Amino acid sequence: MLRSILCDASRMLESLCEVTGVHSFVLAVDPSDPSDMGFLGGSVVGREFWRGMRGGGEAGAKTFKAHCLREMESQPTPPFGREEGPSTRASSVSAKPAPARFLKNDLYESVRKALRSVSGVRTAEMKWTNPERLDVYGVRLVGWPASIPAQNPSTLKAGQNKTLLECLENGTMRFEKLFPDPGTADYTENYNLDEGRMPNETEDDDDFSWAYDADAGEPSLNTMQEPNPTQSTEHPNVYPYIHAPSICSHTMPGSSWNPDISNRPHNLSNRIEQAPSRKRLRSDADQRAMPFATKMYVFMSGGRSRDSGPRRHLNARSFPEIHLRTSAPVDPTAPNLHPVSEAFKDNELFGELEPRDTEWLCAGGFITETQTFYIAADDGKFLMCQVIHSAVGLWYPTIQFVFKYFDPQTKETIWKSINVNNFVTPPPGLDKRSSKADEFSITFKHTPGSDHPESYTIRANLGTDLQLSFEIARPASIPGWKVGKGPKGGYTYFGPDPAKAEGYAIHRFWPHFRATGHMIHKGKAASYQGPGMMVHAIQGMRPNLLAASWNFGNFQSEQHGGVSAIQMEFKTCDSHGQKGPGSGGVWVNVGSLVVGGKLVAVTAETKWPDEEPLNDGVVSRTTHLNAVLDPDTSYKQPRQILFEWQAPSILLESPGTVKAKLEVDVGDLENPKGLIEKVDVLAEIPYVVRMAVNYVAGTKPYIYQWCNPTTLSITGPDSVVPGLSKGLEVSGVLFNEASFIS
């Protein structure tokens, strides 16, 4: 197992070199094994450098091994493994009082060494004021004296520091692991590297105990880390530091660095054999949660991206060779959110999709990309097929295929989520609007001049108990859309400068299609047909920084030649808003209306904090009504949800304003209506990932899903549908989600 992990690490370093040009090597030895000759991995140049370096090679490995052995033998036994008992050092402390400064430094060093020894994280630092956050290193602190406050030793009295040091030495205060040791039965049972990894080695932005010494003065500038030129969104006056580049950073439009990795199988390196298949998710709970976990928490797997990702403060004293570089100051009150709903005029909201808009980007860094097909079958059943491409910085992407089925009459639910193998886009002979893997294929077909010029064929074998086959066809009169024309259409940018954005969000839609096909479940075949919609969505930054909550509504009906009303809405975190960090909580909503088998309106609206929305222009909003606190989730669940649309008609032959309104009753806590599921994401993802989510994001995400029959009220020009000016009531099915992240 150990060698397998080292080989994986070596392959990752090789991939890092291929994509970014960064060379590296890793040397590992087992000091306790006399026959061990060490392990050398990394890029070819890195390995050859070590072999040819004076004092390196095999002799250097032996020297390193001897050094490690001496360190192990010289380490004091307590508090790392000795049974509780008096300590010789504790006795010396009590026998000969040390100066307060030396005592404090001794405590710093002893705690740091104990923490790193137990956690195995060589950069771990004590959380003096927030010891509960030590779980990020997989440990907890027990035995802290109740009479001593949780403070930095620099603020404590000498007697208190002496007591802490004595407790540490005699073992009454110690660090304990939260996770089993690798290689043990408990570890193998509860964790695997495909489904969850140990939490990131991320420092608290507000804990500088490792860097501050009241007796030593301020650190000099030439010992500080090199700052990332991008200002921290959480703490605008503190430069974030990144300790390692990513294999594939996410690239903003206009960037010159965008390696194309999408046309080869997604293994650790295209120069090595295909990696073993990922293990399937172990439980139904994992299967339900992983699409959400992938969509919202891909940042948990430990990678870093060039423009976003987990940021940490490194110990400046450990890197004296890196010097401070300054950059132009950023106005802390400058807008750092540029919503797509503000980028285009009311009569310019419709941007017809171009072929490249629905191509797979498959970028690296912290980017989640999804292609989702929602089907409202004629018999009332709901089906969803989704492909999720999750990039997580240093780790290669995870690609999942997700299927969901819901019968509102019987309440039967089928949920299948699998990690796929050998994902590739484009497949041979096709473009990047198509994709395939061992378990599925989605093939795009273009037939210009026909009634359905674009279509997808979905084939999936999701196990011995579930196979799918569907044809998805878009009518010529209902084009796909994004908000605004051109390459910048659809983009909401995050950061002070959109040209060098910190991240982005984009959605592209087929608002209405016709689906036909079948599902074979447990050997029983069933045919389905009906209307639906498709969305190709990309989140170009860590999801916990992008949005605090989401709303999604998808109404479909085949009455009056085909009717559709869709909305996608998110609320930004406090870090991004009109006046910089602290001015967030901005609602960004996009939507569209299809009436009479034609796309008649595209809507987009921004609701800024403390501003009342107007109703005399474009309206695109979701409102939760009569919300009540749900003790299961700690969020306020709405009892009714109101969706509203209003925009100029995009049909030249039908000028005027089109309006629509839909209010759905989802019931109360005791008597829900159409509730498919409310998912406690953290409770259903692997424990290791859950701990990291709690620490890094500080969130407890829940997702509500409903599917209900309802009625859409529409008014508009009679030339769209006769009698529309007097109002039209359309019966259909609404699938909607309310997601609470923080």
XYZ file of C-alpha atoms in Angstrom, residues 280-676:
397
model
C -17.818 2.263 -6.717
C -19.561 4.230 -4.006
C -20.173 2.015 -1.039
C -23.728 2.885 -0.066
C -27.000 4.336 -1.287
C -26.347 7.311 0.948
C -23.050 7.972 -0.829
C -24.783 7.590 -4.184
C -27.368 10.183 -3.271
C -24.887 12.649 -1.887
C -21.959 12.496 -4.297
C -23.485 14.591 -7.114
C -24.024 17.376 -4.614
C -20.688 16.774 -2.952
C -18.977 16.904 -6.320
C -20.871 19.950 -7.466
C -20.419 21.913 -4.274
C -17.337 20.580 -2.514
C -14.791 19.592 -5.092
C -12.350 21.884 -3.298
C -12.026 19.358 -0.488
C -9.606 17.016 -2.238
C -6.432 18.908 -1.529
C -5.388 20.600 -4.770
C -4.588 24.228 -5.338
C -5.290 26.323 -8.415
C -3.379 29.265 -9.710
C -6.273 31.699 -9.311
C -8.333 30.101 -6.577
C -8.239 27.280 -4.079
C -7.350 26.619 -0.480
C -4.925 29.313 0.656
C -2.612 29.122 3.574
C 0.012 31.098 5.429
C 3.370 29.357 5.445
C 5.975 29.782 8.128
C 8.061 32.682 6.847
C 11.063 31.611 8.863
C 11.203 28.358 6.927
C 11.699 30.078 3.555
C 14.268 32.900 3.870
C 15.108 32.668 0.181
C 11.723 34.032 -0.902
C 11.371 37.801 -0.846
C 8.389 40.111 -0.748
C 7.069 41.492 -4.002
C 4.593 44.312 -3.995
C 1.698 44.883 -6.390
C -0.577 47.778 -7.107
C -3.107 48.284 -4.290
C -6.710 47.331 -4.909
C -9.493 49.673 -3.823
C -11.225 47.671 -1.055
C -14.565 49.277 -1.983
C -14.312 48.542 -5.710
C -16.961 46.154 -7.096
C -15.696 42.575 -7.099
C -18.840 41.068 -8.627
C -19.797 41.619 -12.268
C -23.111 39.799 -12.826
C -24.224 38.789 -16.272
C -27.622 40.260 -15.421
C -26.040 43.746 -15.475
C -23.849 43.291 -18.550
C -26.508 43.557 -21.256
C -29.441 45.834 -22.047
C -33.028 44.616 -21.726
C -33.338 44.063 -25.478
C -29.955 42.307 -25.717
C -30.475 39.510 -23.204
C -30.979 36.758 -25.783
C -27.745 35.228 -27.013
C -28.243 32.220 -29.250
C -25.881 29.377 -28.446
C -22.914 28.855 -30.734
C -21.488 25.364 -31.278
C -18.578 25.917 -28.879
C -20.904 27.033 -26.074
C -21.969 23.453 -25.366
C -18.563 21.899 -25.925
C -16.887 20.331 -22.902
C -14.266 22.653 -21.454
C -12.767 20.048 -19.073
C -10.529 22.637 -17.442
C -8.355 22.030 -14.399
C -8.071 23.922 -11.141
C -11.198 24.228 -9.013
C -13.809 23.973 -11.751
C -16.985 21.932 -11.796
C -18.668 21.368 -15.166
C -22.005 19.618 -15.607
C -24.292 18.642 -18.459
C -27.784 17.818 -17.204
C -30.917 16.597 -18.990
C -34.270 16.889 -17.149
C -37.239 14.940 -18.540
C -40.889 15.411 -17.506
C -42.502 12.232 -18.828
C -46.074 12.339 -20.100
C -47.233 9.988 -17.324
C -45.981 12.406 -14.625
C -42.707 10.666 -13.833
C -39.471 12.655 -13.555
C -36.076 11.566 -14.910
C -32.646 13.182 -14.872
C -29.350 12.266 -16.550
C -26.226 14.192 -15.570
C -22.503 14.113 -16.296
C -20.255 15.843 -13.733
C -16.646 16.752 -14.452
C -14.985 17.844 -11.208
C -11.447 19.169 -11.250
C -9.792 19.431 -7.858
C -6.443 21.114 -8.341
C -3.549 18.659 -7.961
C -5.764 15.603 -8.230
C -6.975 14.554 -11.638
C -10.667 15.123 -12.398
C -13.459 12.913 -11.164
C -16.116 12.203 -13.785
C -19.483 10.895 -12.676
C -22.670 9.828 -14.372
C -25.780 10.444 -12.300
C -29.318 9.217 -12.921
C -32.450 10.001 -10.945
C -36.009 8.750 -11.327
C -39.052 9.780 -9.293
C -42.636 8.547 -9.470
C -44.900 11.072 -7.691
C -47.703 8.524 -7.413
C -45.816 5.683 -5.766
C -42.961 7.852 -4.349
C -40.497 5.363 -5.852
C -37.051 6.911 -6.279
C -34.068 5.524 -8.157
C -30.747 7.250 -7.619
C -27.582 6.039 -9.293
C -24.210 7.765 -9.210
C -21.037 6.127 -10.483
C -17.478 7.233 -11.140
C -16.814 6.425 -14.776
C -13.676 5.116 -16.461
C -11.817 6.303 -19.571
C -13.869 9.462 -20.034
C -12.978 11.231 -23.272
C -14.232 14.197 -25.251
C -14.451 14.282 -28.162
C -14.945 10.618 -29.004
C -13.333 9.584 -32.305
C -15.047 11.246 -35.269
C -17.126 13.648 -33.161
C -16.714 17.108 -31.657
C -16.558 18.166 -28.003
C -20.311 18.374 -27.678
C -20.135 14.596 -27.412
C -18.496 12.515 -24.707
C -18.105 8.893 -23.757
C -16.727 6.566 -21.124
C -16.815 2.841 -20.501
C -20.211 3.222 -18.793
C -21.996 5.735 -21.052
C -21.985 7.698 -24.285
C -23.650 11.015 -25.124
C -23.526 11.669 -28.856
C -24.403 15.022 -30.394
C -25.925 15.068 -33.870
C -26.425 18.098 -36.129
C -29.024 17.926 -38.942
C -29.446 21.503 -40.280
C -32.664 22.348 -42.073
C -34.754 19.746 -40.245
C -37.528 20.277 -37.686
C -35.057 19.174 -35.009
C -31.631 20.444 -36.116
C -29.817 19.350 -32.947
C -30.133 16.196 -30.886
C -28.353 14.026 -28.320
C -28.386 10.256 -27.987
C -27.804 9.026 -24.428
C -26.792 5.431 -23.786
C -25.778 4.285 -20.304
C -25.075 0.971 -18.594
C -25.027 1.867 -14.914
C -24.835 -1.659 -13.582
C -26.513 -5.011 -13.916
C -29.768 -3.494 -12.620
C -29.998 -0.284 -14.660
C -29.626 0.568 -18.368
C -30.789 3.712 -20.184
C -31.419 4.763 -23.780
C -32.880 8.174 -24.710
C -33.126 10.441 -27.742
C -33.168 14.190 -26.988
C -34.276 16.471 -29.843
C -34.442 20.304 -29.877
C -37.140 21.928 -32.078
C -35.857 24.452 -34.633
C -38.210 27.137 -33.255
C -36.715 26.890 -29.746
C -33.002 27.770 -29.938
C -30.588 27.255 -27.099
C -29.649 30.442 -25.243
C -27.286 32.217 -22.889
C -27.586 35.757 -21.529
C -25.950 38.066 -24.077
C -24.230 37.437 -27.390
C -20.574 36.807 -28.039
C -17.790 35.050 -26.116
C -18.574 36.937 -22.881
C -22.249 36.086 -23.018
C -23.443 34.160 -19.994
C -20.466 34.932 -17.733
C -20.746 36.311 -14.203
C -17.250 37.354 -13.126
C -15.856 37.421 -9.588
C -13.011 39.734 -8.590
C -12.146 43.445 -9.038
C -11.005 43.022 -12.669
C -13.193 40.909 -14.997
C -10.243 40.582 -17.381
C -8.257 38.860 -14.594
C -11.164 37.400 -12.710
C -10.848 35.271 -9.591
C -13.611 33.023 -10.874
C -16.790 32.853 -12.894
C -20.160 31.154 -13.293
C -21.956 30.427 -16.549
C -25.109 28.595 -17.655
C -26.232 27.660 -21.178
C -29.683 26.208 -21.815
C -31.857 24.220 -24.130
C -35.124 25.463 -22.579
C -37.417 22.883 -24.186
C -36.856 19.594 -25.994
C -38.665 16.359 -26.750
C -37.357 13.137 -25.217
C -38.166 9.539 -26.094
C -36.558 6.401 -24.754
C -36.628 3.630 -22.211
C -35.165 2.458 -18.937
C -34.445 -1.140 -17.940
C -34.500 -1.477 -14.162
C -33.977 -4.852 -12.518
C -34.767 -6.589 -15.791
C -38.027 -4.709 -16.369
C -38.235 -2.300 -19.324
C -40.386 0.854 -19.363
C -40.766 3.471 -22.109
C -40.922 7.211 -21.477
C -41.490 10.303 -23.544
C -42.136 13.931 -22.810
C -40.709 17.455 -22.752
C -37.622 18.570 -20.884
C -34.675 20.941 -20.746
C -30.871 20.777 -20.764
C -28.339 22.976 -18.988
C -24.576 23.062 -19.456
C -23.171 24.766 -16.352
C -19.649 25.672 -15.253
C -18.545 26.967 -11.852
C -15.092 28.420 -12.331
C -14.131 28.795 -8.666
C -14.551 27.073 -5.317
C -18.303 26.650 -4.798
C -18.250 27.855 -1.191
C -16.869 31.192 -2.434
C -19.270 31.453 -5.356
C -22.675 31.227 -3.706
C -24.386 30.989 -0.340
C -27.607 29.548 -1.788
C -29.258 28.525 -5.065
C -32.749 28.279 -6.546
C -33.655 26.335 -9.670
C -37.042 26.029 -11.339
C -37.979 23.957 -14.407
C -41.617 24.044 -15.563
C -42.528 21.958 -18.614
C -45.800 21.415 -20.469
C -46.863 20.247 -23.923
C -50.025 22.320 -23.934
C -50.422 25.105 -26.538
C -47.686 23.694 -28.754
C -45.081 23.491 -25.968
C -44.551 25.715 -22.909
C -41.468 26.061 -20.743
C -40.482 28.407 -17.896
C -37.042 28.004 -16.308
C -34.911 29.931 -13.829
C -31.441 29.572 -12.345
C -30.631 31.840 -9.406
C -27.779 32.140 -6.907
C -26.987 34.435 -3.998
C -23.358 35.469 -3.628
C -21.411 35.064 -0.432
C -20.630 38.142 1.639
C -17.189 38.329 0.016
C -18.419 39.505 -3.408
C -20.644 42.471 -4.068
C -21.055 45.996 -5.436
C -18.657 47.542 -2.916
C -16.068 44.824 -2.502
C -15.686 42.320 0.336
C -18.473 42.589 2.882
C -21.074 43.839 0.394
C -22.244 40.451 -0.873
C -25.609 38.773 -0.628
C -26.403 39.668 -4.255
C -29.091 37.689 -6.077
C -28.289 36.886 -9.732
C -31.130 35.284 -11.686
C -31.474 34.197 -15.336
C -34.428 32.531 -17.022
C -36.534 32.116 -20.148
C -40.064 31.545 -21.426
C -41.197 29.260 -24.224
C -44.807 29.712 -25.375
C -46.549 28.175 -28.373
C -43.484 26.130 -29.250
C -41.296 29.259 -29.586
C -38.679 30.896 -27.388
C -40.335 34.245 -26.643
C -38.298 35.828 -23.834
C -34.990 35.658 -21.954
C -34.866 37.228 -18.498
C -32.023 38.346 -16.227
C -32.197 40.376 -13.020
C -29.880 41.432 -10.205
C -31.139 42.153 -6.712
C -28.589 44.141 -4.719
C -28.709 44.053 -0.915
C -30.940 46.685 0.703
C -32.461 47.620 -2.666
C -36.106 47.014 -3.427
C -36.580 45.288 -6.805
C -38.500 47.198 -9.476
C -41.278 45.778 -11.604
C -41.199 48.159 -14.568
C -38.388 46.456 -16.502
C -37.072 42.947 -16.756
C -38.129 40.669 -13.905
C -36.481 37.325 -13.173
C -36.762 36.248 -9.551
C -37.573 33.487 -7.094
C -39.212 34.310 -3.758
C -39.589 32.011 -0.764
C -42.919 32.565 1.027
C -44.055 31.731 4.566
C -40.719 30.163 5.442
C -40.490 28.194 8.668
C -37.397 27.007 10.507
C -36.685 23.367 9.763
C -35.026 21.805 12.843
C -33.628 19.027 10.654
C -31.569 21.464 8.592
C -31.401 24.703 10.656
C -32.559 26.568 7.532
C -35.887 28.219 6.822
C -37.846 26.034 4.460
C -40.434 27.832 2.313
C -44.035 26.658 2.296
C -44.699 28.313 -1.042
C -42.289 29.452 -3.755
C -43.078 32.211 -6.250
C -41.358 32.369 -9.658
C -41.753 35.501 -11.820
C -40.677 36.357 -15.386
C -41.040 39.600 -17.371
C -39.123 40.749 -20.460
C -39.514 42.145 -23.984
C -40.475 39.577 -26.597
C -37.524 38.441 -28.711
C -39.850 37.608 -31.627
C -39.762 40.331 -34.293
C -43.256 39.399 -35.454
C -44.621 39.614 -31.889
C -43.435 42.844 -30.227
C -44.502 43.565 -26.680
C -43.850 42.384 -23.142
C -44.237 38.805 -22.006
C -45.019 38.099 -18.340
C -45.411 34.872 -16.408
C -45.976 33.869 -12.815
C -46.005 30.542 -11.013
C -46.614 29.838 -7.343
C -46.107 26.315 -6.068
C -47.230 24.937 -2.713
C -44.541 22.622 -1.293
C -46.357 22.006 1.987
C -45.094 22.373 5.534
C -42.691 20.329 7.625
C -45.351 17.860 8.775
C -47.135 17.568 5.425
C -44.708 18.161 2.533
C -46.007 18.221 -1.031
C -43.939 16.720 -3.808
C -40.793 16.559 -1.683
C -38.432 14.153 -3.417
